[in-house]
Every structure is written in structure tokens, then in C-alpha cells.
PDB file of C-alpha atoms in Angstrom:
ATOM      1  CA  MET T  17     -20.699-179.798 -51.874  1.00 44.00           C
ATOM      2  CA  THR T  18     -17.853-182.271 -51.344  1.00 63.00           C
ATOM      3  CA  GLY T  19     -18.073-185.218 -48.983  1.00 85.00           C
ATOM      4  CA  ILE T  20     -20.645-187.961 -48.646  1.00 94.00           C
ATOM      5  CA  LYS T  21     -24.405-187.734 -48.912  1.00 97.00           C
ATOM      6  CA  ILE T  22     -26.080-188.904 -45.693  1.00 98.00           C
ATOM      7  CA  LEU T  23     -29.791-189.650 -45.317  1.00 98.00           C
ATOM      8  CA  VAL T  24     -31.280-189.873 -41.825  1.00 98.00           C
ATOM      9  CA  CYS T  25     -34.747-191.358 -41.342  1.00 98.00           C
ATOM     10  CA  ALA T  26     -36.456-189.659 -38.389  1.00 98.00           C
ATOM     11  CA  LYS T  27     -39.867-190.580 -37.010  1.00 97.00           C
ATOM     12  CA  GLN T  28     -42.284-188.312 -35.153  1.00 97.00           C
ATOM     13  CA  ILE T  29     -43.746-190.149 -32.143  1.00 95.00           C
ATOM     14  CA  PRO T  30     -45.713-189.431 -28.953  1.00 93.00           C
ATOM     15  CA  ASP T  31     -43.334-188.579 -26.122  1.00 93.00           C
ATOM     16  CA  PRO T  32     -42.223-191.940 -24.633  1.00 90.00           C
ATOM     17  CA  GLU T  33     -41.301-190.165 -21.381  1.00 89.00           C
ATOM     18  CA  ALA T  34     -44.856-188.893 -20.827  1.00 85.00           C
ATOM     19  CA  PRO T  35     -46.752-190.167 -17.752  1.00 83.00           C
ATOM     20  CA  MET T  36     -48.548-193.440 -18.377  1.00 71.00           C
ATOM     21  CA  GLY T  37     -51.871-191.881 -17.414  1.00 74.00           C
ATOM     22  CA  SER T  38     -51.659-189.449 -20.337  1.00 80.00           C
ATOM     23  CA  ALA T  39     -52.490-192.224 -22.814  1.00 80.00           C
ATOM     24  CA  LYS T  40     -55.987-193.707 -22.899  1.00 81.00           C
ATOM     25  CA  ILE T  41     -56.945-197.193 -24.010  1.00 80.00           C
ATOM     26  CA  ASP T  42     -59.912-197.553 -26.334  1.00 81.00           C
ATOM     27  CA  PHE T  43     -60.793-201.211 -25.776  1.00 80.00           C
ATOM     28  CA  GLU T  44     -63.790-201.157 -28.095  1.00 81.00           C
ATOM     29  CA  ASN T  45     -61.803-200.003 -31.127  1.00 79.00           C
ATOM     30  CA  LYS T  46     -58.528-201.623 -30.008  1.00 80.00           C
ATOM     31  CA  ARG T  47     -56.436-198.511 -30.183  1.00 81.00           C
ATOM     32  CA  MET T  48     -54.417-196.201 -27.981  1.00 81.00           C
ATOM     33  CA  ASP T  49     -55.506-192.586 -27.710  1.00 82.00           C
ATOM     34  CA  VAL T  50     -52.285-190.576 -27.464  1.00 83.00           C
ATOM     35  CA  SER T  51     -53.768-187.249 -28.531  1.00 83.00           C
ATOM     36  CA  ALA T  52     -52.934-185.731 -25.135  1.00 85.00           C
ATOM     37  CA  LEU T  53     -49.226-186.501 -25.522  1.00 89.00           C
ATOM     38  CA  ARG T  54     -46.832-184.013 -27.065  1.00 92.00           C
ATOM     39  CA  GLN T  55     -45.000-185.132 -30.181  1.00 94.00           C
ATOM     40  CA  VAL T  56     -41.214-185.519 -30.286  1.00 96.00           C
ATOM     41  CA  ILE T  57     -38.563-186.816 -32.656  1.00 97.00           C
ATOM     42  CA  ASN T  58     -37.853-190.438 -31.792  1.00 97.00           C
ATOM     43  CA  PRO T  59     -34.867-190.278 -29.395  1.00 97.00           C
ATOM     44  CA  TYR T  60     -32.889-192.980 -31.236  1.00 97.00           C
ATOM     45  CA  ASP T  61     -33.420-191.075 -34.494  1.00 98.00           C
ATOM     46  CA  GLU T  62     -31.976-188.014 -32.777  1.00 98.00           C
ATOM     47  CA  ASN T  63     -28.904-190.155 -32.033  1.00 98.00           C
ATOM     48  CA  ALA T  64     -28.767-190.954 -35.757  1.00 98.00           C
ATOM     49  CA  ILE T  65     -28.936-187.251 -36.641  1.00 98.00           C
ATOM     50  CA  GLU T  66     -26.088-186.567 -34.214  1.00 98.00           C
ATOM     51  CA  ALA T  67     -24.003-189.342 -35.802  1.00 98.00           C
ATOM     52  CA  ALA T  68     -24.627-187.795 -39.237  1.00 98.00           C
ATOM     53  CA  LEU T  69     -23.588-184.338 -38.048  1.00 98.00           C
ATOM     54  CA  LYS T  70     -20.356-185.712 -36.562  1.00 97.00           C
ATOM     55  CA  ILE T  71     -19.496-187.370 -39.882  1.00 97.00           C
ATOM     56  CA  LYS T  72     -20.280-184.114 -41.685  1.00 96.00           C
ATOM     57  CA  GLU T  73     -17.960-182.204 -39.350  1.00 95.00           C
ATOM     58  CA  GLU T  74     -15.125-184.710 -39.813  1.00 93.00           C
ATOM     59  CA  SER T  75     -15.449-185.510 -43.507  1.00 90.00           C
ATOM     60  CA  GLY T  76     -17.701-182.881 -45.050  1.00 91.00           C
ATOM     61  CA  GLY T  77     -20.843-183.687 -46.969  1.00 93.00           C
ATOM     62  CA  GLU T  78     -24.580-183.136 -46.858  1.00 97.00           C
ATOM     63  CA  VAL T  79     -27.154-184.352 -44.341  1.00 98.00           C
ATOM     64  CA  THR T  80     -30.755-184.880 -45.454  1.00 98.00           C
ATOM     65  CA  VAL T  81     -33.387-185.760 -42.852  1.00 98.00           C
ATOM     66  CA  LEU T  82     -36.415-187.697 -44.110  1.00 98.00           C
ATOM     67  CA  SER T  83     -39.613-188.138 -42.103  1.00 98.00           C
ATOM     68  CA  LEU T  84     -42.684-190.106 -43.158  1.00 97.00           C
ATOM     69  CA  GLY T  85     -46.143-190.218 -41.582  1.00 95.00           C
ATOM     70  CA  HIS T  86     -49.434-188.423 -41.137  1.00 94.00           C
ATOM     71  CA  ASN T  87     -50.085-185.095 -39.395  1.00 93.00           C
ATOM     72  CA  LEU T  88     -46.373-184.353 -39.288  1.00 96.00           C
ATOM     73  CA  ASP T  89     -45.395-181.249 -37.323  1.00 95.00           C
ATOM     74  CA  SER T  90     -42.974-179.273 -39.480  1.00 95.00           C
ATOM     75  CA  SER T  91     -42.142-176.911 -36.606  1.00 94.00           C
ATOM     76  CA  LEU T  92     -41.011-179.902 -34.523  1.00 96.00           C
ATOM     77  CA  LEU T  93     -39.033-181.542 -37.312  1.00 97.00           C
ATOM     78  CA  ARG T  94     -37.297-178.271 -38.198  1.00 97.00           C
ATOM     79  CA  LYS T  95     -35.166-179.069 -35.170  1.00 97.00           C
ATOM     80  CA  ALA T  96     -33.076-181.139 -37.584  1.00 97.00           C
ATOM     81  CA  LEU T  97     -32.305-177.996 -39.603  1.00 97.00           C
ATOM     82  CA  ALA T  98     -31.591-176.012 -36.435  1.00 97.00           C
ATOM     83  CA  VAL T  99     -28.850-178.412 -35.345  1.00 97.00           C
ATOM     84  CA  GLY T 100     -27.130-178.503 -38.733  1.00 96.00           C
ATOM     85  CA  ALA T 101     -28.956-180.699 -41.264  1.00 97.00           C
ATOM     86  CA  ASP T 102     -28.907-179.323 -44.801  1.00 97.00           C
ATOM     87  CA  ARG T 103     -32.258-180.561 -46.066  1.00 97.00           C
ATOM     88  CA  LEU T 104     -35.568-181.677 -44.530  1.00 98.00           C
ATOM     89  CA  ILE T 105     -38.105-183.739 -46.468  1.00 98.00           C
ATOM     90  CA  LEU T 106     -41.533-184.609 -45.044  1.00 98.00           C
ATOM     91  CA  VAL T 107     -43.594-187.329 -46.735  1.00 97.00           C
ATOM     92  CA  GLU T 108     -47.138-186.715 -45.528  1.00 96.00           C
ATOM     93  CA  ASP T 109     -50.124-188.894 -46.380  1.00 95.00           C
ATOM     94  CA  PRO T 110     -53.165-190.233 -44.452  1.00 95.00           C
ATOM     95  CA  ARG T 111     -52.358-193.683 -45.829  1.00 94.00           C
ATOM     96  CA  PHE T 112     -49.140-193.666 -43.800  1.00 95.00           C
ATOM     97  CA  GLU T 113     -50.943-193.444 -40.460  1.00 89.00           C
ATOM     98  CA  ASP T 114     -50.208-196.397 -38.177  1.00 88.00           C
ATOM     99  CA  ILE T 115     -48.783-198.733 -40.832  1.00 94.00           C
ATOM    100  CA  ASP T 116     -46.716-201.815 -40.075  1.00 93.00           C
ATOM    101  CA  THR T 117     -42.933-202.104 -40.130  1.00 93.00           C
ATOM    102  CA  ASN T 118     -42.678-203.602 -43.603  1.00 94.00           C
ATOM    103  CA  SER T 119     -44.946-200.898 -45.038  1.00 96.00           C
ATOM    104  CA  ILE T 120     -42.872-198.135 -43.412  1.00 96.00           C
ATOM    105  CA  ALA T 121     -39.736-199.590 -44.986  1.00 96.00           C
ATOM    106  CA  GLN T 122     -41.487-199.868 -48.377  1.00 96.00           C
ATOM    107  CA  ALA T 123     -42.515-196.200 -48.278  1.00 96.00           C
ATOM    108  CA  LEU T 124     -39.101-195.015 -47.054  1.00 97.00           C
ATOM    109  CA  SER T 125     -37.429-197.036 -49.806  1.00 97.00           C
ATOM    110  CA  ALA T 126     -39.628-195.317 -52.405  1.00 96.00           C
ATOM    111  CA  ALA T 127     -38.861-191.896 -50.910  1.00 97.00           C
ATOM    112  CA  ILE T 128     -35.118-192.607 -50.958  1.00 97.00           C
ATOM    113  CA  ALA T 129     -35.402-193.709 -54.598  1.00 97.00           C
ATOM    114  CA  ARG T 130     -36.933-190.331 -55.405  1.00 97.00           C
ATOM    115  CA  ILE T 131     -34.185-188.495 -53.520  1.00 96.00           C
ATOM    116  CA  GLY T 132     -31.660-190.290 -55.686  1.00 95.00           C
ATOM    117  CA  GLU T 133     -27.958-190.592 -54.976  1.00 92.00           C
ATOM    118  CA  PHE T 134     -26.836-191.346 -51.413  1.00 96.00           C
ATOM    119  CA  ASP T 135     -23.823-192.845 -49.666  1.00 97.00           C
ATOM    120  CA  LEU T 136     -25.018-193.602 -46.156  1.00 98.00           C
ATOM    121  CA  VAL T 137     -28.460-194.116 -44.614  1.00 98.00           C
ATOM    122  CA  LEU T 138     -28.798-193.795 -40.839  1.00 98.00           C
ATOM    123  CA  THR T 139     -31.806-194.741 -38.744  1.00 98.00           C
ATOM    124  CA  GLY T 140     -32.420-195.115 -35.026  1.00 97.00           C
ATOM    125  CA  ARG T 141     -32.079-198.647 -33.666  1.00 96.00           C
ATOM    126  CA  GLN T 142     -35.808-198.657 -32.864  1.00 96.00           C
ATOM    127  CA  ALA T 143     -38.740-196.312 -32.383  1.00 94.00           C
ATOM    128  CA  GLY T 144     -39.851-195.290 -28.906  1.00 91.00           C
ATOM    129  CA  ASP T 145     -43.538-195.923 -29.594  1.00 90.00           C
ATOM    130  CA  TRP T 146     -43.704-199.545 -30.831  1.00 87.00           C
ATOM    131  CA  ASP T 147     -40.068-200.543 -30.137  1.00 90.00           C
ATOM    132  CA  SER T 148     -40.047-203.192 -32.876  1.00 89.00           C
ATOM    133  CA  GLY T 149     -36.499-202.402 -34.022  1.00 93.00           C
ATOM    134  CA  HIS T 150     -37.097-203.865 -37.493  1.00 93.00           C
ATOM    135  CA  THR T 151     -37.549-200.933 -39.849  1.00 96.00           C
ATOM    136  CA  GLY T 152     -33.888-200.053 -40.363  1.00 96.00           C
ATOM    137  CA  THR T 153     -32.720-203.565 -41.226  1.00 97.00           C
ATOM    138  CA  VAL T 154     -35.757-204.242 -43.443  1.00 97.00           C
ATOM    139  CA  LEU T 155     -35.095-200.959 -45.251  1.00 97.00           C
ATOM    140  CA  GLY T 156     -31.465-201.930 -45.840  1.00 97.00           C
ATOM    141  CA  GLU T 157     -32.592-205.195 -47.392  1.00 97.00           C
ATOM    142  CA  MET T 158     -35.050-203.387 -49.663  1.00 97.00           C
ATOM    143  CA  LEU T 159     -32.352-200.945 -50.756  1.00 97.00           C
ATOM    144  CA  GLY T 160     -30.017-203.863 -51.441  1.00 97.00           C
ATOM    145  CA  ILE T 161     -27.096-202.410 -49.482  1.00 98.00           C
ATOM    146  CA  PRO T 162     -24.917-203.646 -46.575  1.00 97.00           C
ATOM    147  CA  THR T 163     -26.684-203.100 -43.257  1.00 98.00           C
ATOM    148  CA  ILE T 164     -25.144-202.870 -39.788  1.00 98.00           C
ATOM    149  CA  ASN T 165     -27.328-202.528 -36.715  1.00 96.00           C
ATOM    150  CA  LEU T 166     -26.853-201.350 -33.128  1.00 97.00           C
ATOM    151  CA  ALA T 167     -24.016-198.907 -33.755  1.00 97.00           C
ATOM    152  CA  ARG T 168     -22.340-197.142 -30.852  1.00 97.00           C
ATOM    153  CA  SER T 169     -19.964-195.305 -33.194  1.00 97.00           C
ATOM    154  CA  VAL T 170     -20.132-194.510 -36.919  1.00 97.00           C
ATOM    155  CA  LYS T 171     -17.266-193.142 -39.016  1.00 96.00           C
ATOM    156  CA  THR T 172     -16.552-193.020 -42.750  1.00 96.00           C
ATOM    157  CA  GLU T 173     -13.205-193.410 -44.475  1.00 93.00           C
ATOM    158  CA  ASN T 174     -12.079-194.103 -48.062  1.00 93.00           C
ATOM    159  CA  GLY T 175     -15.469-195.158 -49.348  1.00 95.00           C
ATOM    160  CA  HIS T 176     -16.270-197.334 -46.336  1.00 97.00           C
ATOM    161  CA  VAL T 177     -18.223-197.005 -43.097  1.00 97.00           C
ATOM    162  CA  ASN T 178     -16.545-198.168 -39.880  1.00 97.00           C
ATOM    163  CA  VAL T 179     -18.920-199.131 -37.076  1.00 98.00           C
ATOM    164  CA  LEU T 180     -18.524-200.231 -33.498  1.00 97.00           C
ATOM    165  CA  LYS T 181     -21.477-202.597 -33.231  1.00 97.00           C
ATOM    166  CA  ILE T 182     -22.972-203.431 -29.841  1.00 96.00           C
ATOM    167  CA  VAL T 183     -22.949-207.118 -28.914  1.00 95.00           C
ATOM    168  CA  PRO T 184     -23.567-208.812 -25.556  1.00 93.00           C
ATOM    169  CA  GLY T 185     -20.648-208.047 -23.292  1.00 92.00           C
ATOM    170  CA  GLY T 186     -18.898-205.583 -25.588  1.00 93.00           C
ATOM    171  CA  TYR T 187     -18.736-204.520 -29.224  1.00 95.00           C
ATOM    172  CA  GLU T 188     -17.498-205.613 -32.627  1.00 97.00           C
ATOM    173  CA  GLU T 189     -15.620-203.570 -35.217  1.00 97.00           C
ATOM    174  CA  VAL T 190     -17.491-203.863 -38.517  1.00 97.00           C
ATOM    175  CA  ARG T 191     -16.555-202.326 -41.869  1.00 97.00           C
ATOM    176  CA  ALA T 192     -18.688-202.110 -45.021  1.00 98.00           C
ATOM    177  CA  ALA T 193     -18.385-200.478 -48.411  1.00 97.00           C
ATOM    178  CA  LEU T 194     -20.604-197.499 -49.159  1.00 97.00           C
ATOM    179  CA  PRO T 195     -23.463-197.172 -49.870  1.00 97.00           C
ATOM    180  CA  ALA T 196     -24.607-198.759 -46.620  1.00 98.00           C
ATOM    181  CA  LEU T 197     -27.235-198.457 -43.906  1.00 98.00           C
ATOM    182  CA  VAL T 198     -26.514-198.268 -40.176  1.00 98.00           C
ATOM    183  CA  THR T 199     -28.992-198.324 -37.289  1.00 98.00           C
ATOM    184  CA  VAL T 200     -27.746-196.125 -34.462  1.00 98.00           C
ATOM    185  CA  SER T 201     -27.993-196.662 -30.707  1.00 97.00           C
ATOM    186  CA  ASN T 202     -27.963-194.080 -27.929  1.00 96.00           C
ATOM    187  CA  GLU T 203     -24.293-194.733 -27.131  1.00 96.00           C
ATOM    188  CA  VAL T 204     -23.447-192.465 -30.083  1.00 96.00           C
ATOM    189  CA  GLY T 205     -24.537-189.536 -27.927  1.00 96.00           C
ATOM    190  CA  GLY T 206     -27.524-187.255 -27.560  1.00 96.00           C
ATOM    191  CA  LEU T 207     -28.453-184.687 -30.173  1.00 97.00           C
ATOM    192  CA  ARG T 208     -26.689-181.362 -29.675  1.00 96.00           C
ATOM    193  CA  TYR T 209     -28.658-178.302 -28.577  1.00 96.00           C
ATOM    194  CA  PRO T 210     -29.352-175.756 -31.314  1.00 95.00           C
ATOM    195  CA  SER T 211     -28.285-172.182 -30.790  1.00 95.00           C
ATOM    196  CA  MET T 212     -30.921-169.455 -30.745  1.00 95.00           C
ATOM    197  CA  LYS T 213     -29.457-168.094 -33.982  1.00 95.00           C
ATOM    198  CA  MET T 214     -29.830-171.454 -35.717  1.00 95.00           C
ATOM    199  CA  ILE T 215     -33.387-171.872 -34.408  1.00 95.00           C
ATOM    200  CA  LEU T 216     -34.356-168.525 -35.908  1.00 95.00           C
ATOM    201  CA  LEU T 217     -32.591-169.279 -39.185  1.00 95.00           C
ATOM    202  CA  SER T 218     -34.227-172.700 -39.445  1.00 95.00           C
ATOM    203  CA  ARG T 219     -37.672-171.074 -39.415  1.00 93.00           C
ATOM    204  CA  ARG T 220     -36.846-169.340 -42.687  1.00 94.00           C
ATOM    205  CA  ARG T 221     -35.452-172.362 -44.460  1.00 94.00           C
ATOM    206  CA  PRO T 222     -37.656-174.301 -46.869  1.00 94.00           C
ATOM    207  CA  VAL T 223     -39.056-177.695 -45.960  1.00 96.00           C
ATOM    208  CA  GLU T 224     -39.862-180.044 -48.838  1.00 97.00           C
ATOM    209  CA  THR T 225     -43.247-181.729 -48.480  1.00 97.00           C
ATOM    210  CA  TRP T 226     -44.191-184.716 -50.590  1.00 97.00           C
ATOM    211  CA  LYS T 227     -47.406-186.729 -50.774  1.00 96.00           C
ATOM    212  CA  GLY T 228     -47.746-190.477 -51.031  1.00 94.00           C
ATOM    213  CA  GLY T 229     -48.733-190.048 -54.650  1.00 94.00           C
ATOM    214  CA  ASP T 230     -45.309-188.550 -55.372  1.00 96.00           C
ATOM    215  CA  LEU T 231     -43.680-191.905 -54.616  1.00 96.00           C
ATOM    216  CA  GLN T 232     -43.435-194.970 -56.802  1.00 93.00           C
ATOM    217  CA  VAL T 233     -44.966-197.183 -54.144  1.00 92.00           C
ATOM    218  CA  THR T 234     -47.273-200.179 -54.559  1.00 89.00           C
ATOM    219  CA  TRP T 235     -50.207-199.298 -52.336  1.00 90.00           C
ATOM    220  CA  ASP T 236     -51.303-202.922 -52.066  1.00 89.00           C
ATOM    221  CA  ASP T 237     -48.095-203.461 -50.060  1.00 84.00           C
ATOM    222  CA  ILE T 238     -48.931-200.683 -47.577  1.00 93.00           C
ATOM    223  CA  ASN T 239     -50.801-202.275 -44.696  1.00 92.00           C
ATOM    224  CA  GLY T 240     -52.122-200.934 -41.431  1.00 88.00           C
ATOM    225  CA  ARG T 241     -50.935-202.378 -38.140  1.00 86.00           C
ATOM    226  CA  THR T 242     -53.425-204.922 -36.778  1.00 84.00           C
ATOM    227  CA  ILE T 243     -53.919-205.029 -33.007  1.00 83.00           C
ATOM    228  CA  THR T 244     -55.456-208.301 -31.879  1.00 83.00           C
ATOM    229  CA  GLU T 245     -55.654-207.576 -28.149  1.00 81.00           C
ATOM    230  CA  LEU T 246     -55.216-204.668 -25.773  1.00 77.00           C
ATOM    231  CA  LEU T 247     -54.435-205.062 -22.092  1.00 75.00           C
ATOM    232  CA  ALA T 248     -54.675-202.357 -19.452  1.00 69.00           C
ATOM    233  CA  PRO T 249     -51.430-201.385 -17.699  1.00 65.00           C
ATOM    234  CA  PRO T 250     -50.975-203.054 -14.309  1.00 71.00           C
ATOM    235  CA  ASP T 251     -52.233-201.249 -11.235  1.00 70.00           C
ATOM    236  CA  LEU T 252     -49.136-199.506  -9.908  1.00 66.00           C
ATOM    237  CA  SER T 253     -50.812-197.934  -6.895  1.00 72.00           C
ATOM    238  CA  ARG T 254     -48.976-198.481  -3.634  1.00 74.00           C
ATOM    239  CA  LYS T 255     -50.073-198.818  -0.041  1.00 77.00           C
ATOM    240  CA  CYS T 256     -47.992-197.689   2.869  1.00 82.00           C
ATOM    241  CA  ARG T 257     -48.179-199.245   6.319  1.00 82.00           C
ATOM    242  CA  PHE T 258     -46.194-198.186   9.385  1.00 87.00           C
ATOM    243  CA  MET T 259     -44.942-201.002  11.560  1.00 89.00           C
ATOM    244  CA  GLU T 260     -45.960-200.785  15.169  1.00 89.00           C
ATOM    245  CA  GLY T 261     -43.611-201.711  17.993  1.00 90.00           C
ATOM    246  CA  ASP T 262     -41.627-200.155  20.812  1.00 91.00           C
ATOM    247  CA  ALA T 263     -38.231-201.265  19.481  1.00 92.00           C
ATOM    248  CA  PRO T 264     -36.733-202.005  16.046  1.00 92.00           C
ATOM    249  CA  GLU T 265     -36.630-205.718  16.864  1.00 93.00           C
ATOM    250  CA  GLU T 266     -40.362-205.769  17.585  1.00 93.00           C
ATOM    251  CA  LYS T 267     -41.133-203.849  14.410  1.00 91.00           C
ATOM    252  CA  GLY T 268     -39.033-206.343  12.464  1.00 92.00           C
ATOM    253  CA  ARG T 269     -40.933-209.307  13.929  1.00 92.00           C
ATOM    254  CA  ASN T 270     -44.258-207.631  13.140  1.00 91.00           C
ATOM    255  CA  LEU T 271     -43.146-207.003   9.555  1.00 91.00           C
ATOM    256  CA  ALA T 272     -42.039-210.632   9.154  1.00 92.00           C
ATOM    257  CA  THR T 273     -45.385-211.844  10.466  1.00 92.00           C
ATOM    258  CA  ILE T 274     -47.301-209.676   7.976  1.00 89.00           C
ATOM    259  CA  LEU T 275     -45.154-210.710   5.022  1.00 88.00           C
ATOM    260  CA  LYS T 276     -45.525-214.383   5.910  1.00 89.00           C
ATOM    261  CA  ARG T 277     -49.293-214.066   6.311  1.00 88.00           C
ATOM    262  CA  GLU T 278     -49.919-212.042   3.118  1.00 82.00           C
ATOM    263  CA  PHE T 279     -47.317-213.484   0.772  1.00 80.00           C
ATOM    264  CA  GLY T 280     -46.739-216.934   2.196  1.00 69.00           C
TER     265      GLY T 280
END
């Protein structure tokens, strides 16, 4: 296949749009119980997949989607195949459950080394569960390639990647030689909807599944995330009070009196 080889790193996370009450806090063990939440592909990683598909449409090439974690849902991640990705690789291992940013980048770097040749790596700007926003740039450093973050537009041309990078008050035009890594923001656009035909076809396509032992990774460098303190969400309950008074002016004075008394 002609064109560039694009790798997209996509993370499976609990739905960040789920109601706050769906997650439970386990104070004793310092952990969040999100078992009641449905799993989704990280929205920013979906933006990265969309950016990859646009490059494929314009310049040709191959899009590989790589996901790393524990208890990965292949039926969920097949969405990448349904929208047009060419290859889906899942790296599944219990040792990858709830690991820190540096460890995620270490494992992804080892997985990319096993994949082999690539031209462009795309990630989401951050994950919707922990929102650290570090993994993509740390991964670029580990791969030893130019890294551009916060992209609102990604295009390739003549062995280079051209990026409109978000900065306060506007954007910068940044250009780097391939291979390179770009972290993608939501301004790129949402992931396209798959057709019913592509959904059905994606169910028949093979998904490659690797284990942690298949990677050349130093397990002493893979560390779990340490939570030192957990705080309960603030009480968002509201109270409603109707102002008494025969006229709007009287109701206004009564409201002012209450606000002054209760809030000083």
C-alpha cells in the first residue's frame, strides 16, 4: 500500500459524560469504582483517529490503531475498523491496569517497536479519565522523534507533517520532518459515523491481540498510579425558595435582605 504509515494510540476509558453519581468512591482502598460506567474510546483519541483517516483519504496510506490496557473490549474498539482503520492491535495484560503516565508511554513505545516501521504517530491531547495530558509528549521523547502537541489540524506533505498548533489567543503553524508524533485536539473534528455495512464488515475482520510478555519492556519501569488522597465531590444539591411579596419591588427587597443575612 502506498502512502504513509500512521499509528493512532487509542485508550479505552469509563464514559466521562456519565452522571457523577454513577462512580463510587472507595475511601478505605483509595480508589474509584467505575464498574457501573460504560466504556468508550477516549474522545480525544477519536479525534486522532479522524485526523488519521483524513490524511489517508488525502494522501493514501495505512492506519493502525493501537490500544493498551486491561480488560479491553474488542467489540468497542472495533469501531476503529468500522470507520476505516486498516489494522487494530490490542495489548492486553493485567500489569497494565491503572499504571502511571510514564509507564503507559514505556509500554506503548515497546508496542510501537514491535510494530516496526511508521511515519506518523497520533494520540489524543489527553485522556478523559485522568486528564494528565502527558502521555503523548512523553511517548514522542521515548521514540526520539519530533513531537507537536495540541493540534487543531494535521496534514502531511513531501515527507513532513504540517500542524496548526493551538496557542493562547490563536494558533501557530508548525512543520516537522517525518517520522513525528502529534497530539490531537477536538478542533480537528469528531470521529465520523460508521455505516451499517462497515459495522458488519468490521465484525469479521481480525483483531491482533498481544500480551505484555510479547513486548520488550522492562517491567521494573512499569509502575502503578499511587493515589495519596481521595476527596468526595462537592454537594451539588440545590434549594429553591420563592420570594414573597405583593409587587416585584417588594420581592426584590426581600431577596436582598435574605442574601445580605445569609451571605454577608
